[in-house]
XYZ file of C-alpha atoms in Angstrom:
555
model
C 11.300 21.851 0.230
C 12.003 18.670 2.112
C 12.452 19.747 5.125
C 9.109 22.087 5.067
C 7.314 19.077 3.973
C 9.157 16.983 7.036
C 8.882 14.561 4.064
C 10.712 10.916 5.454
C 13.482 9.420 2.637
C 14.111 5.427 2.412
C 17.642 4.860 2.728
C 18.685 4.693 -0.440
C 17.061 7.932 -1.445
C 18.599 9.937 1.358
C 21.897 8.435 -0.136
C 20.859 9.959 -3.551
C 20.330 12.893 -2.080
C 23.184 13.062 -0.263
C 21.423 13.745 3.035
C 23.660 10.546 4.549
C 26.749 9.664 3.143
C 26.282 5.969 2.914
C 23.787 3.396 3.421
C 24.792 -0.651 5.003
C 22.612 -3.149 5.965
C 21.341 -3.454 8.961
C 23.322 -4.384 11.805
C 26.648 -3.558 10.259
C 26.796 0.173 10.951
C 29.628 -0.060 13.208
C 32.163 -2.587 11.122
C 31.092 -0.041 8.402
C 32.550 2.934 10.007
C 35.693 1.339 11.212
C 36.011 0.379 7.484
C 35.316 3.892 6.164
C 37.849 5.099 8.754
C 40.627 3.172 7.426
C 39.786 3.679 3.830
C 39.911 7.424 4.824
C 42.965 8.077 7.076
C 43.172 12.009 6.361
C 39.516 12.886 6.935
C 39.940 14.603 10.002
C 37.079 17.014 9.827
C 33.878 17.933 8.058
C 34.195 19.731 5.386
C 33.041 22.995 6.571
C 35.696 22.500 9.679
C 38.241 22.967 6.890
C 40.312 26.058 6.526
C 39.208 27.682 3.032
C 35.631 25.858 3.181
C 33.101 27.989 0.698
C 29.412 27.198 0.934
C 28.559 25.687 -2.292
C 27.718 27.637 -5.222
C 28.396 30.993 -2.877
C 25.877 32.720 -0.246
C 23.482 35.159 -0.356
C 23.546 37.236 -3.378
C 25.762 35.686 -4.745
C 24.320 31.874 -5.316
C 21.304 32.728 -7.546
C 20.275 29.378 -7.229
C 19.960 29.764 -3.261
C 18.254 33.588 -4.295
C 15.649 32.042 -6.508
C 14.661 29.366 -4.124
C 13.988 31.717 -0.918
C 12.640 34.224 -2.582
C 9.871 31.659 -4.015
C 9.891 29.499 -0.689
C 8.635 32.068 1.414
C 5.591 33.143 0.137
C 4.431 29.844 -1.319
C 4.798 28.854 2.657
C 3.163 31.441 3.757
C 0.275 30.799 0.958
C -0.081 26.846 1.988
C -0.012 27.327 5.931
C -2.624 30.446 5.425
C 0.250 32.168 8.161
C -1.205 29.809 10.994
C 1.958 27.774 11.026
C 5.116 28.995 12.901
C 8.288 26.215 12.429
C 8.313 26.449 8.624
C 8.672 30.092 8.743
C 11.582 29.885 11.615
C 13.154 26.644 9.313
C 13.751 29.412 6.380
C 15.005 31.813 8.232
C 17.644 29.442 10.042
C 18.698 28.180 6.638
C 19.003 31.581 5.203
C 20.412 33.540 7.869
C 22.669 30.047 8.890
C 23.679 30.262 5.037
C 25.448 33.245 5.482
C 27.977 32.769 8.374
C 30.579 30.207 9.318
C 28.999 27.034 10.444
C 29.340 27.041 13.821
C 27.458 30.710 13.966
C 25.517 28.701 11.627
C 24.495 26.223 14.257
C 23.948 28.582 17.059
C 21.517 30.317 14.984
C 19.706 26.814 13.831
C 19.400 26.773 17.886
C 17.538 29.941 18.676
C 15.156 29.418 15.633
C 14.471 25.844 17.347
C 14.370 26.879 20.819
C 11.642 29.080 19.745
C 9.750 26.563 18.379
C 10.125 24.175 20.919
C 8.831 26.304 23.380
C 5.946 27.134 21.561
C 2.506 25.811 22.640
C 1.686 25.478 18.903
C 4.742 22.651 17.876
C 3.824 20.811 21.784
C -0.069 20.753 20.688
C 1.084 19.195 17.308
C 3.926 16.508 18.523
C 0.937 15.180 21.115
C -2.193 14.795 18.574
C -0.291 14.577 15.707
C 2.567 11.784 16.525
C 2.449 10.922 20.578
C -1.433 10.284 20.803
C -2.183 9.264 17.289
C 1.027 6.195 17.145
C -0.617 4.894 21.013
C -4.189 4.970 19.352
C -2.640 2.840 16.731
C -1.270 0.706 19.578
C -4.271 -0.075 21.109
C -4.693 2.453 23.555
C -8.405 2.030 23.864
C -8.378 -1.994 23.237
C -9.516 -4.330 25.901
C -6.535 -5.491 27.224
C -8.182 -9.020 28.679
C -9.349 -10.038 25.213
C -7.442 -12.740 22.738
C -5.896 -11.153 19.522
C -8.457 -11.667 17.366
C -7.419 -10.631 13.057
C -9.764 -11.272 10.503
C -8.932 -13.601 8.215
C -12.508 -13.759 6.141
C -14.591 -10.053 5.494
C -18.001 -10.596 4.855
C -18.666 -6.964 3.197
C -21.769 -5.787 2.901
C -22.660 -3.132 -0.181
C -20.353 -2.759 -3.538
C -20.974 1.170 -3.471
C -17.826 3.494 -2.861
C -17.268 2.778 0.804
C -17.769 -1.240 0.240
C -15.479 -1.104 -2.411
C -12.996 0.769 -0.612
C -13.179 -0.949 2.567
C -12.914 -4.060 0.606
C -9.908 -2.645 -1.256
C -7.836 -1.506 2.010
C -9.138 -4.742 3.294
C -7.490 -7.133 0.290
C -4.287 -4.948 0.437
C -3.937 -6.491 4.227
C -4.345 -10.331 3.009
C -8.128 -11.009 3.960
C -10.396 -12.485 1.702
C -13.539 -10.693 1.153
C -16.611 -11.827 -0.376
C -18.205 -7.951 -1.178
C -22.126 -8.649 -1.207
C -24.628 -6.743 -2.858
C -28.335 -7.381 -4.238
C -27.198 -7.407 -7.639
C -24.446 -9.222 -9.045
C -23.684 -6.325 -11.271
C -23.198 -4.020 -8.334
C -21.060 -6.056 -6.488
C -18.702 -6.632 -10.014
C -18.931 -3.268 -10.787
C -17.517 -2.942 -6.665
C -14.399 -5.558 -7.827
C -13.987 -3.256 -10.825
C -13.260 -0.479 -8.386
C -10.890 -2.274 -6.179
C -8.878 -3.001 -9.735
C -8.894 0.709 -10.695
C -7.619 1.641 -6.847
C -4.936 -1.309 -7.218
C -3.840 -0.109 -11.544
C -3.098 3.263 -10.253
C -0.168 1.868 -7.329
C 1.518 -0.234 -10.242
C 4.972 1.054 -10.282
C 4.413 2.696 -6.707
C 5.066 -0.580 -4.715
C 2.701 -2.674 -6.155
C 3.848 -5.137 -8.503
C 1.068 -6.904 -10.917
C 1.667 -10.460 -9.515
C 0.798 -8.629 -6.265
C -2.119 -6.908 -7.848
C -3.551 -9.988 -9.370
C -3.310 -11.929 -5.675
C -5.005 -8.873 -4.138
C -7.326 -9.363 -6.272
C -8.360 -12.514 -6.303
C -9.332 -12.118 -2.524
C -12.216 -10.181 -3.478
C -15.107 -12.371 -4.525
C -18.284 -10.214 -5.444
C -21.924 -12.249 -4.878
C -25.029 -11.639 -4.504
C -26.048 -14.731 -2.973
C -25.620 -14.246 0.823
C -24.647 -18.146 1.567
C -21.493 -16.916 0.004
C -20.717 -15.238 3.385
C -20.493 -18.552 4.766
C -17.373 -18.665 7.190
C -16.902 -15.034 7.826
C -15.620 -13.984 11.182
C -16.028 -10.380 10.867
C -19.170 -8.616 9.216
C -18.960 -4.946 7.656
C -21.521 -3.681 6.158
C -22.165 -0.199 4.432
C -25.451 0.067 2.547
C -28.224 2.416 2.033
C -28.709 5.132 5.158
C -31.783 4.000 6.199
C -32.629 1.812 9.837
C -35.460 -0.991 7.761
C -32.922 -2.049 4.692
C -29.755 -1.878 7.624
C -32.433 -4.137 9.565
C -33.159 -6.661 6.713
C -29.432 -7.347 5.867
C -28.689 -7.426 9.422
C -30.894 -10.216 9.793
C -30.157 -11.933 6.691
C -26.533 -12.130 7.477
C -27.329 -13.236 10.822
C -29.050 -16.430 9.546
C -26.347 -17.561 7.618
C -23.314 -16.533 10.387
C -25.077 -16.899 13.169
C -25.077 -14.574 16.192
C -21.293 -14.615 17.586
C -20.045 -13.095 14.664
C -19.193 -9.669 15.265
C -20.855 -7.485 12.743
C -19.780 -3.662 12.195
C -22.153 -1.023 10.461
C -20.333 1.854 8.561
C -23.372 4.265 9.160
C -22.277 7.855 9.937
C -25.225 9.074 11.106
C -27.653 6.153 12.608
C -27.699 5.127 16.231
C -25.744 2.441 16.899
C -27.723 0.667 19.665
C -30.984 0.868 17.223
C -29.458 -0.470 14.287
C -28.302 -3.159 16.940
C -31.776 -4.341 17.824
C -32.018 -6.178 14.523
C -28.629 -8.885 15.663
C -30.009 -11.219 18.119
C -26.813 -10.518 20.788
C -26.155 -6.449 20.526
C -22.810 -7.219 22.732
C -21.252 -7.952 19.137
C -22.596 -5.424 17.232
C -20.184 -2.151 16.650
C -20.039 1.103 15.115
C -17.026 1.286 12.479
C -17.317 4.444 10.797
C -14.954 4.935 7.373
C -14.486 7.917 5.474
C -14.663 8.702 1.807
C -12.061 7.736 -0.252
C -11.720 4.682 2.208
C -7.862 3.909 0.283
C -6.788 7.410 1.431
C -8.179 8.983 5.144
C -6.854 7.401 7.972
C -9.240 7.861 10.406
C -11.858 4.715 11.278
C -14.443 6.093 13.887
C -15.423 2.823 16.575
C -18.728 3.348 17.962
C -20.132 1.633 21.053
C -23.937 0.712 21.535
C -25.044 0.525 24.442
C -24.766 -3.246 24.854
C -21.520 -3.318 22.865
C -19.573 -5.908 24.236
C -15.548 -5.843 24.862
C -15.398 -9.069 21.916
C -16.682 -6.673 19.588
C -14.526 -3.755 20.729
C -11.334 -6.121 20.226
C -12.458 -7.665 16.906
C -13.114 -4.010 15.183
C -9.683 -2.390 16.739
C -7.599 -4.996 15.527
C -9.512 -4.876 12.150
C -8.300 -1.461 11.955
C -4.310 -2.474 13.127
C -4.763 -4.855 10.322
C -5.821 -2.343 7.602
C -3.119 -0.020 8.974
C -5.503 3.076 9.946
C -6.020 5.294 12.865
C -9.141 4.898 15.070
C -10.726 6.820 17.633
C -13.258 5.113 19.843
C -16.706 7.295 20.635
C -20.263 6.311 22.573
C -23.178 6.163 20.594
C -25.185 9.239 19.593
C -27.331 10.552 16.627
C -23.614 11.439 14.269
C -22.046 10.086 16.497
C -18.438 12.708 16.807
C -16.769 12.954 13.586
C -20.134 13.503 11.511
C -21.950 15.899 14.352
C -19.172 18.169 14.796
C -18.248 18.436 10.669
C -21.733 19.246 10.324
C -21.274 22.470 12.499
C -18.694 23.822 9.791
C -21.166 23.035 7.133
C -23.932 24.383 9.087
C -22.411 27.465 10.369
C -20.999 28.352 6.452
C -25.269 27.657 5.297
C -25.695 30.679 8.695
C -23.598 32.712 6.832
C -25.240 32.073 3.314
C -28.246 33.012 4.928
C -27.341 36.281 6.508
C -26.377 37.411 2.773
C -22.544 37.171 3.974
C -20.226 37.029 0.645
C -19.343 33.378 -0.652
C -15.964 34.029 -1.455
C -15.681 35.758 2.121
C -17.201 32.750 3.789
C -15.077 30.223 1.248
C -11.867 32.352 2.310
C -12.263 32.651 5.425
C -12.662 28.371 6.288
C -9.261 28.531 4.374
C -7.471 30.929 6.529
C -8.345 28.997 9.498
C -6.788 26.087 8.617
C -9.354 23.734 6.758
C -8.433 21.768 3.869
C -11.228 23.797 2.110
C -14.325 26.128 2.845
C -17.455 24.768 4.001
C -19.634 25.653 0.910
C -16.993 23.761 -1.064
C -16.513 20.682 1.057
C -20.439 20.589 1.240
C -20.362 19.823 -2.586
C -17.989 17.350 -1.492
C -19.947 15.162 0.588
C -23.687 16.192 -1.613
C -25.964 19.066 -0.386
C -28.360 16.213 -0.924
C -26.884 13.821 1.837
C -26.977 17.047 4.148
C -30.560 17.746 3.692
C -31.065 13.665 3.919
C -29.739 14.269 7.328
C -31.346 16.579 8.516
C -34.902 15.229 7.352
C -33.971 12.009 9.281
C -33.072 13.876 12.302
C -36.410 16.202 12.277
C -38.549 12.649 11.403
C -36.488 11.074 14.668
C -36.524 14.164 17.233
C -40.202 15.571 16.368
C -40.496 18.837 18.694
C -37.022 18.613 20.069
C -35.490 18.836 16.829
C -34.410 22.575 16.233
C -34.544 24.423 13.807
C -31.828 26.402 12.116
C -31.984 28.825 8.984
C -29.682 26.442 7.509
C -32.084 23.877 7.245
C -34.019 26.095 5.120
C -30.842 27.027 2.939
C -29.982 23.494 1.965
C -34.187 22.337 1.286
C -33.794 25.637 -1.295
C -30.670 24.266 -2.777
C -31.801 20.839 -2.827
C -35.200 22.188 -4.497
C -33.321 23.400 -7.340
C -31.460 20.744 -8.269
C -28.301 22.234 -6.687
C -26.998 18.938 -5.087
C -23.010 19.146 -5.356
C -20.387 18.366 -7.224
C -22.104 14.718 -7.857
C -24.244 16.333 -10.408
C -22.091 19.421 -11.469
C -23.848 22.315 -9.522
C -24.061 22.951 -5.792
C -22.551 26.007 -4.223
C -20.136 25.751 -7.332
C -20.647 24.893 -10.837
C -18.316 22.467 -12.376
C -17.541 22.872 -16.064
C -16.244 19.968 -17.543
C -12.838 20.267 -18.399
C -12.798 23.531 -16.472
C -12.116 24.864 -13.132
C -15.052 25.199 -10.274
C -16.577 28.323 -9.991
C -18.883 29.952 -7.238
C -22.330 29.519 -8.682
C -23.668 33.233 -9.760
C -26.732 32.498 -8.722
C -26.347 32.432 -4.810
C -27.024 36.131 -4.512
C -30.590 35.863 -5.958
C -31.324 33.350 -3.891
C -29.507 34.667 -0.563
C -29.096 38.183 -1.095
C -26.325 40.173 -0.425
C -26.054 42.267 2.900
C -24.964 45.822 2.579
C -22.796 45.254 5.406
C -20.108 42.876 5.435
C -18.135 41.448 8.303
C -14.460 41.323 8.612
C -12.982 37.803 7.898
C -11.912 37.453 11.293
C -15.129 37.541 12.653
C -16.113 35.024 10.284
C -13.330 32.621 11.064
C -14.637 33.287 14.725
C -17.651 31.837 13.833
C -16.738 29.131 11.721
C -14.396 28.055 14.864
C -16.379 28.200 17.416
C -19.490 26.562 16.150
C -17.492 23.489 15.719
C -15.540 24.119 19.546
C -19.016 24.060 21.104
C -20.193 21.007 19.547
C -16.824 18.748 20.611
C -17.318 20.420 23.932
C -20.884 19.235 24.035
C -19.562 15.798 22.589
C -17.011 15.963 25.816
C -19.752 16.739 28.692
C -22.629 14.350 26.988
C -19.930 11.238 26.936
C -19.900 10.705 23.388
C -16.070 11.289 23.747
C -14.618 9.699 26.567
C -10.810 11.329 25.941
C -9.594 14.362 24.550
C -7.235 12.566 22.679
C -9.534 10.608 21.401
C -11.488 13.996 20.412
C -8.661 16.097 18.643
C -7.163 12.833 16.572
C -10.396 12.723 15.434
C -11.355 16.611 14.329
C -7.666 16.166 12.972
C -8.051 13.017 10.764
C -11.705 13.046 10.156
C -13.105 16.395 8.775
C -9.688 18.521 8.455
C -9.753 20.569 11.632
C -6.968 23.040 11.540
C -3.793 20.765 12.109
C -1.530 23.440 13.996
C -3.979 23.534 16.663
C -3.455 20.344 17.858
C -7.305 20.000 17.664
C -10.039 21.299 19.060
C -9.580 20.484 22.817
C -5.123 21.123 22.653
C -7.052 24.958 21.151
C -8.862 25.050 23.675
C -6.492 24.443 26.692
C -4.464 26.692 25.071
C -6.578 29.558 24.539
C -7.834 29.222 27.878
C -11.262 28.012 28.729
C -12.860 31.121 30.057
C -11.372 32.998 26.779
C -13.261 30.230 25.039
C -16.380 30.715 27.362
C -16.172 34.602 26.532
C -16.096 34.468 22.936
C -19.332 31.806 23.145
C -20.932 33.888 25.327
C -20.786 37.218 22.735
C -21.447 35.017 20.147
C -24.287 33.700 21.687
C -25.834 37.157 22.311
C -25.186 37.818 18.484
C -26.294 34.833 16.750
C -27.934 32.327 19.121
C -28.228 29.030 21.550
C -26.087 27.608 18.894
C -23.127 28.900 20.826
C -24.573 28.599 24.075
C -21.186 27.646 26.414
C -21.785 23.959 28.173
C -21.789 23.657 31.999
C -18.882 21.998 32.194
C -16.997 24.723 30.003
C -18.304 27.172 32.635
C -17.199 25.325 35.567
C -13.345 24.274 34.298
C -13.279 28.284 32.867
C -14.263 29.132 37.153
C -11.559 26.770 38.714
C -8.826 27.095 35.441
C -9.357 23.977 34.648
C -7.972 21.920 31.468
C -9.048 18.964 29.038
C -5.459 17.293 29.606
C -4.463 18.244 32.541
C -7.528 18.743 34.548
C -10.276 16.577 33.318
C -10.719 12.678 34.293
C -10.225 10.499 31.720
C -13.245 8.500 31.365
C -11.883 5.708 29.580
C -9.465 4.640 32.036
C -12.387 4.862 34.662
């Protein structure tokens, strides 16, 4: 099971374990071995290079042990990857098969089974997103190089809710004080409280109490704002809505002054309006979190307009500090991360609407890779904040706002009380004590079709309504970099991780394959799949995202 999981040992585990015979400190390695080698003067070979060597417990039918554990491993593999995923079905089948025959057959077997997978597009896709691209966005890959280091010592946190809390949390665990504001004293307690739940359930797990109890005392909750005093970097997450972001904004101001750089955690709100309320936008900065703060890894940057390269420096290294990965994105009404999840969402409401089975739908967002289905990860983040959304977005766009059906599906959910798992009934009910069940109700309110689709065309759809929308991210230059683009999908909202992302898919698939799908499913079900120019001109000439496309950020 270790080796599916690619799980990574500390030394003195892998000792345990016996996956290394012994463990020295650092820089003695070689004075170690000469030692062992003397200790050891008739240890000539391994012991499988032995005459008489017997694999351990017997082979094949004749370990039960070994019988029990394939026969289980496969199909619990094949149940967690939902088939998609191609090395952990070749690493069984070198063990077992490798099992079976003298070691070095053994070996040359473990070699064809990797050779395969190397060569596959699926494990290159992977290694780039999920390791090369993701460790040199951690690097500073998108960081002005000309500007000073620049950590924050002194948080001035803005809103005790759950992404204060946890953003003040992540931000005590890396040694900065934070005062964690709120307009009543009780919220912003109630905010420490949280931080001291987060920190209880790591005692044991690497975090000592005296260590708890200093992390802790970082964290000063107020409600006065002259407690911000002395800040040098502002964050602040409160209510979604542009006139209270505006009031704080300027209250914080006149207390900090302008040259602060101040971040806004807003996932949907244009950057370069919420900007308009700080007297110098240059230092005002998109840094978008996501829920539970202690536990994704993404941190979305987002550039105004008038963001300056001081406030691009100041939020990356904020995010070195906390030890997360961030992608950096142009401003625009959800910016990436938050427009492109919404087309999952969106596309599983379509569905809903068409009188398409729930469990079919649910099933089917499964199969293609995401953590869960959209009806179930749209209890997740609140029907209600959905529908919020969306009324926001009609109120700002007026007549170029359009419509979809699934507006209509969440203002009839929302209508009944059916909000999410926040209040126990959305697309699921949630007994208490029980497990979450598809609410019965759906097919009154949506009903049934007599004809059902096959769940591959539904994972078509479910796809390629999010493709579109990072395509359309790509050509409008809210995404400067693919990279940038599938670290993101990846990180932020779950897209299917043996892809490599949306874009590595894409280039893999081939463009015009992708512009052929769009285009039948356009025909079928709408604009909403309507190909972009761009696709339509790399799809003529063959072109790429990585190979073939400039990369505007290096421009």
């Amino acid at each position: 099971m270790y080796m599916l999981q690619g799980k990574l040992f500390r030394p003195a585990e892998a000792a345990m374990l016996k996956v290394v015979d012994q463990v020295v400190p650092q820089g003695t390695a070689v004075e170690a071995a000469r030692e062992w080698v003397k200790a050891n003067p008739t240890a000539t070979a391994q012991p499988w290079d032995v005459k008489g060597f017997k694999f351990p417990g017997g082979v094949g039918q004749f370990n039960p042990g070994f019988v029990q554990t394939m026969v289980g491993a496969l199909p619990m593999t094949l149940k967690q990857t939902q088939r998609n995923m191609n090395a952990p079905v070749a690493l069984l089948s070198a063990v077992y098969e490798g099992a079976q025959r003298p070691f070095d057959r053994a070996i040359r077997i473990e070699s064809k089974y990797f050779a395969k997978v190397a060569a596959d597009p699926q494990a290159s896709n992977m290694i780039r997103s999920l390791f090369v691209n993701k460790q040199a966005a951690e690097r500073g890959a998108r960081r002005p190089k000309a500007e000073p280091k620049a950590p924050t010592m002194k948080l001035a946190m803005l809103g005790a809710g759950m992404m204060g809390a946890g953003i003040a949390t992540v931000a005590a665990q890396a040694g900065m004080e934070v005062v964690l504001f709120d307009r009543d004293i009780a919220y912003a307690e109630k905010g420490k409280a949280h931080v001291e739940t987060v920190l209880k359930k790591r005692l044991g797990k690497g975090m000592t109490p005296e260590k708890m109890a200093a992390t802790l005392a970082r964290v000063t909750p107020t409600a006065d704002y002259a407690d911000l005093a002395g800040a040098d970097f502002v964050i602040e997450a409160v209510f979604e809505d542009v006139a209270i972001k505006a009031e704080v904004t300027r209250q914080v101001e006149a207390i900090l002054g302008p040259d602060v750089i101040f971040g806004s955690n807003t996932s949907t709100l244009p950057i370069t309006k919420l900007a308009t309320a700080w007297s110098k936008p240059a230092n005002f900065i998109g840094v978008h979190f996501f829920s539970p703060v202690e536990k994704m890894p993404l941190v979305e940057i987002i550039l105004g307009k008038e963001t300056g390269p001081a406030a691009i420096a100041k939020a990356l290294d904020f995010v070195a500090q906390i030890k997360k990965t961030p992608i950096v994105v142009n401003d625009s009404r959800g910016f990436y991360t938050s427009r492109c999840f919404g087309t999952y969402v969106q596309e599983g409401a379509e569905l809903v609407a068409e009188g398409i089975n729930p469990a079919l739908i649910e099933n089917a967002g499964k199969q293609l890779g995401m953590p869960v289905g959209p009806l179930a990860v749209s209890d997740e983040v609140s029907i209600e904040l959905g529908y919020k959304v969306m009324t926001a977005a009609k109120k700002e766009l007026g007549d170029a706002y359009v419509v979809q059906r699934s507006d209509d599906v969440m203002t009839q959910m929302v209508e009944r009380d059916r909000l999410g798992r926040k209040n126990g009934k959305g697309w699921y009910d949630y007994p208490e004590g029980g497990t979450k069940l598809l609410w019965s109700g759906i097919a009154d309110l949506f009903p049934r079709a007599d004809d059902q689709p096959d769940v591959e065309a539904v994972k078509e759809r479910l796809l390629y309504r999010q493709l579109i929308e990072c395509a359309r991210c790509y050509e409008e230059g809210v995404l400067e970099t693919p990279e940038d683009g599938d670290i993101g999908a990846i990180f932020g909202w779950g897209f299917a991780p043996y892809t490599g992302g949306p874009f590595a898919h894409m280039d893999t698939v081939g463009i015009a394959h992708v512009v052929a799908v769009l285009d039948r499913l356009r025909a079928a079900h709408g604009d909403r799949f309507a190909a972009t120019e761009q696709l339509r001109a790399m799809a003529a000439t063959g072109a790429t995202f990585y190979q073939s496309v400039p990369d505007r950020a290096a421009a």
